[in-house]
Short mmCIF file of N, CA and C in Angstrom, two decimals:
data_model
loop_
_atom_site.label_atom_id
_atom_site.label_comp_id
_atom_site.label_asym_id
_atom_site.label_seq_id
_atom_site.Cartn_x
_atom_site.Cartn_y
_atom_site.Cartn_z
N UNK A 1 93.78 185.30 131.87
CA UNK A 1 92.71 185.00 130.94
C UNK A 1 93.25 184.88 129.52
N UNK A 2 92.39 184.62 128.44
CA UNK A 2 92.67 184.31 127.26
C UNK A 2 92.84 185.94 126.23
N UNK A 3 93.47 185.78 125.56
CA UNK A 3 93.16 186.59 124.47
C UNK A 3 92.86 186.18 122.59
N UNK A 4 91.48 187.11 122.79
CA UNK A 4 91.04 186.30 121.82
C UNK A 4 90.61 187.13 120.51
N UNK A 5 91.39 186.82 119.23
CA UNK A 5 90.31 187.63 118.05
C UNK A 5 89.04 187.20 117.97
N UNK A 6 88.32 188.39 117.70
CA UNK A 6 87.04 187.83 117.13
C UNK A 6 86.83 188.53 115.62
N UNK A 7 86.86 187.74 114.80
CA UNK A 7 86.61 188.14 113.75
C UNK A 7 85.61 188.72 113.27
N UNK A 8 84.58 189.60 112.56
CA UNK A 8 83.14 189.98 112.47
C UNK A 8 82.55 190.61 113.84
N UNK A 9 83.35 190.85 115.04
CA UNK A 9 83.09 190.98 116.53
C UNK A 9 82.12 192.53 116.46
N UNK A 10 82.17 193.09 115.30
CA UNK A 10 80.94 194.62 115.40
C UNK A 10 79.40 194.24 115.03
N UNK A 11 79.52 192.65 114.56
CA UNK A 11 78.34 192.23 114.31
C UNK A 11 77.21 192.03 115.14
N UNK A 12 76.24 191.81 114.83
CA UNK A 12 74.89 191.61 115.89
C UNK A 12 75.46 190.58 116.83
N UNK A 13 75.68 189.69 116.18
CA UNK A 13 76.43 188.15 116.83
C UNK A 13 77.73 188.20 117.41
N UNK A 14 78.44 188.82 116.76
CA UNK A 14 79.83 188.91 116.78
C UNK A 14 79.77 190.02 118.03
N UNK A 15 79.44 191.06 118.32
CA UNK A 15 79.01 192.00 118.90
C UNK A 15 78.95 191.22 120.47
N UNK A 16 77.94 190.86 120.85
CA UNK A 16 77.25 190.08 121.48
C UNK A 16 78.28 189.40 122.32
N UNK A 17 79.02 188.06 121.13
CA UNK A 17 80.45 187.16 121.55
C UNK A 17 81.43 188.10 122.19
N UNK A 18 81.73 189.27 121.57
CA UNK A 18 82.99 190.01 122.75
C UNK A 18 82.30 190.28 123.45
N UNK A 19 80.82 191.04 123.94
CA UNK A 19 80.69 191.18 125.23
C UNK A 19 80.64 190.32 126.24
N UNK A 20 80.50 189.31 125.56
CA UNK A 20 80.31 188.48 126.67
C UNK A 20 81.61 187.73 127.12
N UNK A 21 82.89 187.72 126.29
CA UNK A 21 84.05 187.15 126.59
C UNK A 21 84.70 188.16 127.35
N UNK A 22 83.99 189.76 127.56
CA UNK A 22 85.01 190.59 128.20
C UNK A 22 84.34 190.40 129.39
N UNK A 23 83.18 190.07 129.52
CA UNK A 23 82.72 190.02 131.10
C UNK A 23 83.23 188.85 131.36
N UNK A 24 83.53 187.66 130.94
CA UNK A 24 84.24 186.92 131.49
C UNK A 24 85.57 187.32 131.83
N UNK A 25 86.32 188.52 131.48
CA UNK A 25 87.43 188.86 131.87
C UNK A 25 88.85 188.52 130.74
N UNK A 26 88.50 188.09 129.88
CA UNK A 26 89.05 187.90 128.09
C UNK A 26 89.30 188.99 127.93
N UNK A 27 91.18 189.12 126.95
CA UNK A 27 91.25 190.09 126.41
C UNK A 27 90.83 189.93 125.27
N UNK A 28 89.98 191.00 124.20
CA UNK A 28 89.42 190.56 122.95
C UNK A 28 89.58 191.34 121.96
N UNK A 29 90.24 190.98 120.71
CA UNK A 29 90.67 191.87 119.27
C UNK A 29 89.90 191.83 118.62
N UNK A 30 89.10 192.37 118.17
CA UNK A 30 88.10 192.75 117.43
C UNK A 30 88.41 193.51 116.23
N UNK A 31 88.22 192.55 114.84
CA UNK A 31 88.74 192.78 113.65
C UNK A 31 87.37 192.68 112.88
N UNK A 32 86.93 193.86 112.12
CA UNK A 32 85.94 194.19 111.20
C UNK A 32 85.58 195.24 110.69
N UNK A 33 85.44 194.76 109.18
CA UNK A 33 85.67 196.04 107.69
C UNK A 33 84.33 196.66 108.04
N UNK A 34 83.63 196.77 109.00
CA UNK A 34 82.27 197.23 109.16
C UNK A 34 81.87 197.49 108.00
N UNK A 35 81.99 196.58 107.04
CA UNK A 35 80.77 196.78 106.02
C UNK A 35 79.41 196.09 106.61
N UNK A 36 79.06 195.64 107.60
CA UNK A 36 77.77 195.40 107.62
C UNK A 36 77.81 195.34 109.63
N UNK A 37 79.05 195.64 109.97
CA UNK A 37 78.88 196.09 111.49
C UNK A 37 78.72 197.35 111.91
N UNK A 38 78.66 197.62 113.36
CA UNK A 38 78.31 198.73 113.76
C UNK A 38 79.32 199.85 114.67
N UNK A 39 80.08 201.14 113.79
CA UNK A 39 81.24 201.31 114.43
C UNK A 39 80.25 201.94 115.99
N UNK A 40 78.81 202.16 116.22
CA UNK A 40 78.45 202.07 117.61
C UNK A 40 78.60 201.10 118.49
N UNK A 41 79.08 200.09 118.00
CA UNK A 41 78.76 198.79 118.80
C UNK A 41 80.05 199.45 119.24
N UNK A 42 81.15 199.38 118.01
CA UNK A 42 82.85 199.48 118.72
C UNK A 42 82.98 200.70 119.52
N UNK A 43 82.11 201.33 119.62
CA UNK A 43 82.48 202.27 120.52
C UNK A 43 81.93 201.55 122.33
N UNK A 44 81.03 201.24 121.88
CA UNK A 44 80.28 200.73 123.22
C UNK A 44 81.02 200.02 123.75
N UNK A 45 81.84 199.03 122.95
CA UNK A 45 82.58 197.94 123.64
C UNK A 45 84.00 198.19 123.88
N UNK A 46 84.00 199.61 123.15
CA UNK A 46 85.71 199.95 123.65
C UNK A 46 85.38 200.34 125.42
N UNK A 47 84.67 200.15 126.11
CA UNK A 47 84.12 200.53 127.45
C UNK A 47 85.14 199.70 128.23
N UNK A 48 85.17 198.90 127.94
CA UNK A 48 85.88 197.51 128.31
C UNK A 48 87.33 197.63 128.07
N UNK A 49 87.65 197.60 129.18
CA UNK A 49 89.33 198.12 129.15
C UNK A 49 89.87 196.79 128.56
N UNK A 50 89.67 195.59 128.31
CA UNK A 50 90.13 193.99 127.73
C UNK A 50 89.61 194.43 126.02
N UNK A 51 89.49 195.82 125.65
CA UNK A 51 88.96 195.30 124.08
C UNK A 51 89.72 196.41 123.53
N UNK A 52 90.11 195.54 122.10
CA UNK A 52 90.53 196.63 121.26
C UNK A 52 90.00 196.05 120.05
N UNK A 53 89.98 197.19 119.05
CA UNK A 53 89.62 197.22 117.72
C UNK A 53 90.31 197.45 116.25
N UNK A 54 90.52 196.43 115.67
CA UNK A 54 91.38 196.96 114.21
C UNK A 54 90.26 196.81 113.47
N UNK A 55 90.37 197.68 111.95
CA UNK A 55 89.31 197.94 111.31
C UNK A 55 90.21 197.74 109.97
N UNK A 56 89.28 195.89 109.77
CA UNK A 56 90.33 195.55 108.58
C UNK A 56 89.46 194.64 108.14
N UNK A 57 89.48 194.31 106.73
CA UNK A 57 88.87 193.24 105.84
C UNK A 57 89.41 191.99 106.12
N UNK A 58 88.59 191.31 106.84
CA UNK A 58 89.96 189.58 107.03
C UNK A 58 90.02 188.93 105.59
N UNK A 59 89.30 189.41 104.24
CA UNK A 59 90.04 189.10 103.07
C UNK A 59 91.05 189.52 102.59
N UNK A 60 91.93 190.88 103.13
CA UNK A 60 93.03 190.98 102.74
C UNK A 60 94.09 190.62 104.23
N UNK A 61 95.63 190.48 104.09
CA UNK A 61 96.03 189.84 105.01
C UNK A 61 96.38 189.86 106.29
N UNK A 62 96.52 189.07 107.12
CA UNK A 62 96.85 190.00 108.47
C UNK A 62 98.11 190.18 108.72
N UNK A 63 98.48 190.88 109.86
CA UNK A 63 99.61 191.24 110.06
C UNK A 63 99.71 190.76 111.61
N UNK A 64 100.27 189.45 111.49
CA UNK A 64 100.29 188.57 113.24
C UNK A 64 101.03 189.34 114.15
N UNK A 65 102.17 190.37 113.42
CA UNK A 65 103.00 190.75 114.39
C UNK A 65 102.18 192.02 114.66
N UNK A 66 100.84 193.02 114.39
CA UNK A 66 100.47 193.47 114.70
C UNK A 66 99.14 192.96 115.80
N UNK A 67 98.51 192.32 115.50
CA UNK A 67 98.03 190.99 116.35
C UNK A 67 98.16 190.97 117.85
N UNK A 68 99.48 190.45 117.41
CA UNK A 68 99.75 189.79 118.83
C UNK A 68 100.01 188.70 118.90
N UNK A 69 99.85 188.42 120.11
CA UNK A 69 99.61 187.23 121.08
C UNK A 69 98.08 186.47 121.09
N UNK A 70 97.54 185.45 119.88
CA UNK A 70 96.11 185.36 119.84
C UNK A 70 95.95 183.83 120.06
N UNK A 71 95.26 183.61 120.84
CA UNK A 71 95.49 181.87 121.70
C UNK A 71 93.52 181.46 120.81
N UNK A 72 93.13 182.33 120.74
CA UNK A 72 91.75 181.42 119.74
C UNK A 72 91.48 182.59 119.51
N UNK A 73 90.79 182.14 117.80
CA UNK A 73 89.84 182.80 116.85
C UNK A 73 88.88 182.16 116.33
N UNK A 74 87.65 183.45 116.50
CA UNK A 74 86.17 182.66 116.19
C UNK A 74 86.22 183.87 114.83
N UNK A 75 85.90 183.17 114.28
CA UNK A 75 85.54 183.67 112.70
C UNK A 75 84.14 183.82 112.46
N UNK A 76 83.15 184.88 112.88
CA UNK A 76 82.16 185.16 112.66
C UNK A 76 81.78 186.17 111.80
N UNK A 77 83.03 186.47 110.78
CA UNK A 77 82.75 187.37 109.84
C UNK A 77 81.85 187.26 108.44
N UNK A 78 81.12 187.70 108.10
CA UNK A 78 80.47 187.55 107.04
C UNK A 78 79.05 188.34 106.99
N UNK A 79 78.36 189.18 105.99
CA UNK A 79 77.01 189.63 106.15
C UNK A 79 76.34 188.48 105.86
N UNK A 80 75.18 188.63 106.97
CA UNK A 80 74.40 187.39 106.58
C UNK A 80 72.82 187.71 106.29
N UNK A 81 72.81 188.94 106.22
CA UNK A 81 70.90 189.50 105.40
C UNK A 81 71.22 189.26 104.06
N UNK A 82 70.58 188.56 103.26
CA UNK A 82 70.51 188.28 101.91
C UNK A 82 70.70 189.66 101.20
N UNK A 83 69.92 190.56 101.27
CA UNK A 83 70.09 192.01 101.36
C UNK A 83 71.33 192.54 101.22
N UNK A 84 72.01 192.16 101.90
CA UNK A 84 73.37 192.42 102.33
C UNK A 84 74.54 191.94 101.47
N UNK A 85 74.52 190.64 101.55
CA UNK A 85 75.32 189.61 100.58
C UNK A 85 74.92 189.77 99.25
N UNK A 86 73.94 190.32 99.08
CA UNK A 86 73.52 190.14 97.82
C UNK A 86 74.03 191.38 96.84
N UNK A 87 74.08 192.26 97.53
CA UNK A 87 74.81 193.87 96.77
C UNK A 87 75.96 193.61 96.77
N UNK A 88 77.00 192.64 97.34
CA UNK A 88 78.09 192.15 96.41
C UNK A 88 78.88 191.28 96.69
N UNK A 89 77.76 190.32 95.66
CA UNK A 89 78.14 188.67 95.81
C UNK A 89 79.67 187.98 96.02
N UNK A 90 80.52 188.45 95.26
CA UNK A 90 81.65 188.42 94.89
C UNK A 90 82.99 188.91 96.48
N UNK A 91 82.30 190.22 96.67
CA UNK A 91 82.55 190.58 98.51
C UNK A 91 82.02 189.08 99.38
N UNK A 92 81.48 188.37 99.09
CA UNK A 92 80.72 187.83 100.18
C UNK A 92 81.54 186.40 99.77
N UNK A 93 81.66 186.26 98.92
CA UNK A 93 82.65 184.87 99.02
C UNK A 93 84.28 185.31 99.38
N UNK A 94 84.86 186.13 99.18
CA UNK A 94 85.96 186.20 99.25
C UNK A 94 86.30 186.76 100.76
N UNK A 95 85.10 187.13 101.70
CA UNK A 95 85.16 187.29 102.81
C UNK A 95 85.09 185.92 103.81
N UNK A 96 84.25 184.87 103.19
CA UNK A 96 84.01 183.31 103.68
C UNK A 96 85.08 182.77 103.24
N UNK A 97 86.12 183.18 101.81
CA UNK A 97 86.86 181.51 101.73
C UNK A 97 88.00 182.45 102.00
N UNK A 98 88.24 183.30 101.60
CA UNK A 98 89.82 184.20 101.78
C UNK A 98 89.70 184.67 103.09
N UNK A 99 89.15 185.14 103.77
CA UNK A 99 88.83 185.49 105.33
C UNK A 99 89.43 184.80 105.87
N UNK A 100 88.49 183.48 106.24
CA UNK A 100 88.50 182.51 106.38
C UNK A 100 90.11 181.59 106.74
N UNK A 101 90.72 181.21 105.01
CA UNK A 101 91.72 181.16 105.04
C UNK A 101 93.09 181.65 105.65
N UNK A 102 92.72 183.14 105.61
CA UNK A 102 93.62 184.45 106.51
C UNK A 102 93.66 183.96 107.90
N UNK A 103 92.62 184.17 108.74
CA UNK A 103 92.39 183.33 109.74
C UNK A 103 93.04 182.08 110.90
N UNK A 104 92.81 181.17 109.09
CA UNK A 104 93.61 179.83 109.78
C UNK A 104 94.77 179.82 109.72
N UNK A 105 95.47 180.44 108.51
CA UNK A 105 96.90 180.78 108.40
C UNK A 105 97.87 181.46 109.62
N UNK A 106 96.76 182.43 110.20
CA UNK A 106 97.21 182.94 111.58
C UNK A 106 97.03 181.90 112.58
N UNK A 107 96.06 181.01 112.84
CA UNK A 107 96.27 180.11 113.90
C UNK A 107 96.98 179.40 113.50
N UNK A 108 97.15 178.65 112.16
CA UNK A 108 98.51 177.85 112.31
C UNK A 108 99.94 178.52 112.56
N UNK A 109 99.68 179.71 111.85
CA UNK A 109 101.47 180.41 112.68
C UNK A 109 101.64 180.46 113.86
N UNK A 110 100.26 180.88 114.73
CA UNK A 110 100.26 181.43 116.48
C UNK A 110 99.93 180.51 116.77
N UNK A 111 99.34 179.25 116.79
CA UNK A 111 99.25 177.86 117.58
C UNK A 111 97.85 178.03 117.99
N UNK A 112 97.13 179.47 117.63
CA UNK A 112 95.65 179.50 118.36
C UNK A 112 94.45 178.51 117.89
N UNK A 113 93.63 178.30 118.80
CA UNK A 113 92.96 177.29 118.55
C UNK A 113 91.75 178.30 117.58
N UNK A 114 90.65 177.74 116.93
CA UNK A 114 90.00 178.37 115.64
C UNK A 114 88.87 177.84 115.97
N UNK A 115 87.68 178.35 115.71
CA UNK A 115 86.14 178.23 115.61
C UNK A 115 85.58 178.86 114.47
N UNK A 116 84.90 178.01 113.56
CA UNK A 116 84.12 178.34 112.66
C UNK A 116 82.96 178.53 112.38
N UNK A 117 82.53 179.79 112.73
CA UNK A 117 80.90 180.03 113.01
C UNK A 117 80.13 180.07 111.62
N UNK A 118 79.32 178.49 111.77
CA UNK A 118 78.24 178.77 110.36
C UNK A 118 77.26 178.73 110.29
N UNK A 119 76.48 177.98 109.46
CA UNK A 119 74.86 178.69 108.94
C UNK A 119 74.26 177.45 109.04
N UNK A 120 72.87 177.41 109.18
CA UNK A 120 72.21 176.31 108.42
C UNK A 120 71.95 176.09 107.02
N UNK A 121 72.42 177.62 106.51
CA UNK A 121 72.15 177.82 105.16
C UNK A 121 73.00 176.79 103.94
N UNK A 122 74.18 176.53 104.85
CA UNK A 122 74.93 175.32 104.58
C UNK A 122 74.04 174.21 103.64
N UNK A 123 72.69 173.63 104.35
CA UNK A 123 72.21 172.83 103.96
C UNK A 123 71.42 173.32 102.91
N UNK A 124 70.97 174.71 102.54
CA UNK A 124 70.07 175.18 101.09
C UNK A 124 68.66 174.86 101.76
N UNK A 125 68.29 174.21 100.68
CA UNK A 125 66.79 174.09 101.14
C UNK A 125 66.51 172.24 101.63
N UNK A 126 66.86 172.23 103.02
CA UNK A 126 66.54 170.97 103.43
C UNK A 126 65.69 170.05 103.11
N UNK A 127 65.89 169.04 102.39
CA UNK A 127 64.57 167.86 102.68
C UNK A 127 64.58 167.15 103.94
N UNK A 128 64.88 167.07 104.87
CA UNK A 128 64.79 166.07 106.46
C UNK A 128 64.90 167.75 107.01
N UNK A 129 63.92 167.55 108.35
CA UNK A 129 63.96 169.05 109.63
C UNK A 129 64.18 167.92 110.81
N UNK A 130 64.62 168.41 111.55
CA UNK A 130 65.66 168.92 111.52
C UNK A 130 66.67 167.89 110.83
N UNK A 131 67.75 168.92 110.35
CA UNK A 131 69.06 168.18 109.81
C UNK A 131 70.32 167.65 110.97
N UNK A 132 70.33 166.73 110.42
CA UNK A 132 71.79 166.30 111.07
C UNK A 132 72.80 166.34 110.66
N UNK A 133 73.69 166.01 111.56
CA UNK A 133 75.05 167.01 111.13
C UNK A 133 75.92 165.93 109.67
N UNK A 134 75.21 164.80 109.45
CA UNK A 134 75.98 164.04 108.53
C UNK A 134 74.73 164.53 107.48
N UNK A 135 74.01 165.16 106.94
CA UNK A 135 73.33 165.18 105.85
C UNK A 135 74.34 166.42 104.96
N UNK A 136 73.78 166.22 103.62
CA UNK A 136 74.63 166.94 103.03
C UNK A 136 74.36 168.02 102.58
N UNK A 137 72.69 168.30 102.82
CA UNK A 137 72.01 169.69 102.09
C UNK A 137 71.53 169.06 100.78
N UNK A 138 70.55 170.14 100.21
CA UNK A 138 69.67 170.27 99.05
C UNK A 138 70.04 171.58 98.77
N UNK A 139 71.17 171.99 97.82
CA UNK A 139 71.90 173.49 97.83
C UNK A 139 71.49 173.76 95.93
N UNK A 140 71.50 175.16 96.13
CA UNK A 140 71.72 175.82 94.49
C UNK A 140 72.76 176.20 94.58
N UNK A 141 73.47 175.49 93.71
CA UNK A 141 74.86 176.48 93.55
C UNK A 141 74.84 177.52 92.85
N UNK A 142 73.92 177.94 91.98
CA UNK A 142 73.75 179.02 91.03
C UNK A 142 72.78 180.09 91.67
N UNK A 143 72.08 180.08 92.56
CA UNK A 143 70.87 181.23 92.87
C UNK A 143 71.29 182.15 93.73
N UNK A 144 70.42 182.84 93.89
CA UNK A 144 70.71 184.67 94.87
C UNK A 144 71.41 184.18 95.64
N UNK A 145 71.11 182.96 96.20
CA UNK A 145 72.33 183.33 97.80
C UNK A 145 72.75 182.38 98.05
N UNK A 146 73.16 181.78 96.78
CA UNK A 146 74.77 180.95 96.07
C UNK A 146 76.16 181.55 96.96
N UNK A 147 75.95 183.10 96.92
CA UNK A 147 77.50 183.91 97.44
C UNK A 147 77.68 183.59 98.83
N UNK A 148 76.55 183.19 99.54
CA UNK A 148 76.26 183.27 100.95
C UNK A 148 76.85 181.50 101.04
N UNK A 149 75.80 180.73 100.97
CA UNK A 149 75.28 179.27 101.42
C UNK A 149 77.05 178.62 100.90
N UNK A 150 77.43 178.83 99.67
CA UNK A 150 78.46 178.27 99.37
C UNK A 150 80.13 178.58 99.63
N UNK A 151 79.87 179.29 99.53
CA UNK A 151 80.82 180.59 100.55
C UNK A 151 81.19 179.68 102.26
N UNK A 152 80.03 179.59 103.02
CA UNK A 152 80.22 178.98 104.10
C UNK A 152 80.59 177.74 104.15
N UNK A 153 79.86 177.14 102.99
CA UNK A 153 80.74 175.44 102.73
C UNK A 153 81.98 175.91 102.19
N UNK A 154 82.50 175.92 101.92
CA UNK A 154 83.67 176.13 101.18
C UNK A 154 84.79 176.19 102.68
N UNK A 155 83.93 177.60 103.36
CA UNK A 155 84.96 177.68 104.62
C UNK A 155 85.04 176.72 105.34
N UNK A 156 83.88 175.72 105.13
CA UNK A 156 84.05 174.18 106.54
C UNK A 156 84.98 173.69 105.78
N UNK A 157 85.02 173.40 104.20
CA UNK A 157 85.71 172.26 104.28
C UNK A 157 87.32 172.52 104.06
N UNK A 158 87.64 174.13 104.02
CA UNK A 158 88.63 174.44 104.22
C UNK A 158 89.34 174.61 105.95
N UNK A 159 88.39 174.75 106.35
CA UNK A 159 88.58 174.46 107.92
C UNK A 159 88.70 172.83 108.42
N UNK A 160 88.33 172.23 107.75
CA UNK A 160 88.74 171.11 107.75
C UNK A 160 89.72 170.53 107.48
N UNK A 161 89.92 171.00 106.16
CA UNK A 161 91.21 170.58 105.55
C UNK A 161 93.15 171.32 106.11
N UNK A 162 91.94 172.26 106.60
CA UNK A 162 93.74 172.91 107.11
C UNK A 162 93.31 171.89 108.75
N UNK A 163 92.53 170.98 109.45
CA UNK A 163 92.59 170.52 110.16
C UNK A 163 93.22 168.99 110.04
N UNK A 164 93.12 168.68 108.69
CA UNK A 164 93.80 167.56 108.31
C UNK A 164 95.54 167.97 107.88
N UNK A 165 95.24 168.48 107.25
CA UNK A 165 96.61 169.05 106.87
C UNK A 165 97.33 169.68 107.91
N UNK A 166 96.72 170.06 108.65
CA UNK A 166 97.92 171.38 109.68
C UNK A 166 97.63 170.67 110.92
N UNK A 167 97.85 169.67 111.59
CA UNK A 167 97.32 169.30 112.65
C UNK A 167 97.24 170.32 114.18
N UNK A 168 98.24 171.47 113.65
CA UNK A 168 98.57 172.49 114.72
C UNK A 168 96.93 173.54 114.74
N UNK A 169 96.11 173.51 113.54
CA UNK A 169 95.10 174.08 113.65
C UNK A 169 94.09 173.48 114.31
N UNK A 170 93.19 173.64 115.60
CA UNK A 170 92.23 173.00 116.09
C UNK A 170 90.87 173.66 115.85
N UNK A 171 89.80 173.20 116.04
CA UNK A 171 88.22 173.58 116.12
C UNK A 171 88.30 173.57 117.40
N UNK A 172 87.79 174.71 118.22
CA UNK A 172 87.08 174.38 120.04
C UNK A 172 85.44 173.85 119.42
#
């Protein structure tokens, strides 16, 4: 089977994604500053003999040779209750673009393939419902949850760009 980081993996979502990659039989690394995860979840899911847990900010850097062996990373790190992001804005971008970045830097060293889990918030406050994936948003770059919405653009188009640039980095 695969072994896989999950980035944000103590999250509601993130949470959720390792359980369900360990019942598929996935080994799964589970990396998160639990500032807004649940070290109950990591206990629950240390159940699972395929899971382990480092307890680290993916804005500061990783350490691949502590790692491992990581063949894909889903990057689902980030608080996403306004609530949350909002007590410190500044935490919340540097977890989306420096995270983020950390991330891809590791799949381009380890060859692992990368998934970038984002928002609709991307788009701000939509004029067309539903949106399609070529619209560009109706965004504030300046308001409460500026740290959030822009933060996540930033990470596509840096996920992009290390996809142009690094051709060794893929999206599943």
């Amino acid at each position: 089977m695969v072994r896989i980081l999950v980035a944000g993996g103590a999250g509601f979502i993130g949470a959720a994604l390792c359980e369900k990659l360990l019942r598929f039989g996935h080994t799964v690394l589970c990396v998160d500053s639990l500032q807004t995860g649940s070290a109950q979840t990591v206990a629950r899911l240390r159940a699972f003999s395929g899971f382990s847990f480092i307890h680290q900010d993916i804005a500061q850097q990783l350490d691949a040779g502590q790692l491992g062996l990581v063949e894909e990373i889903y990057n689902l790190a980030c608080p996403a209750s306004p609530r949350q992001y909002q007590q410190d804005p500044v935490k919340t971008i540097e977890t989306n673009v420096i995270g983020t970045r950390n991330l891809l830097e590791l799949a381009r060293l380890t060859g692992a393939r990368f998934l970038q889990a984002s928002t609709s918030e991307v788009y701000g406050s939509p004029k067309q419902k539903p949106q399609r994936e070529d619209y560009w948003g109706n965004v504030n770059t300046t308001g409460p949850r500026a740290c959030y919405d822009e933060g996540k653009r930033c990470a596509e188009a840096l996920v992009q760009a290390y996809h142009t640039q690094h051709r060794a980095v893929s999206s599943l």
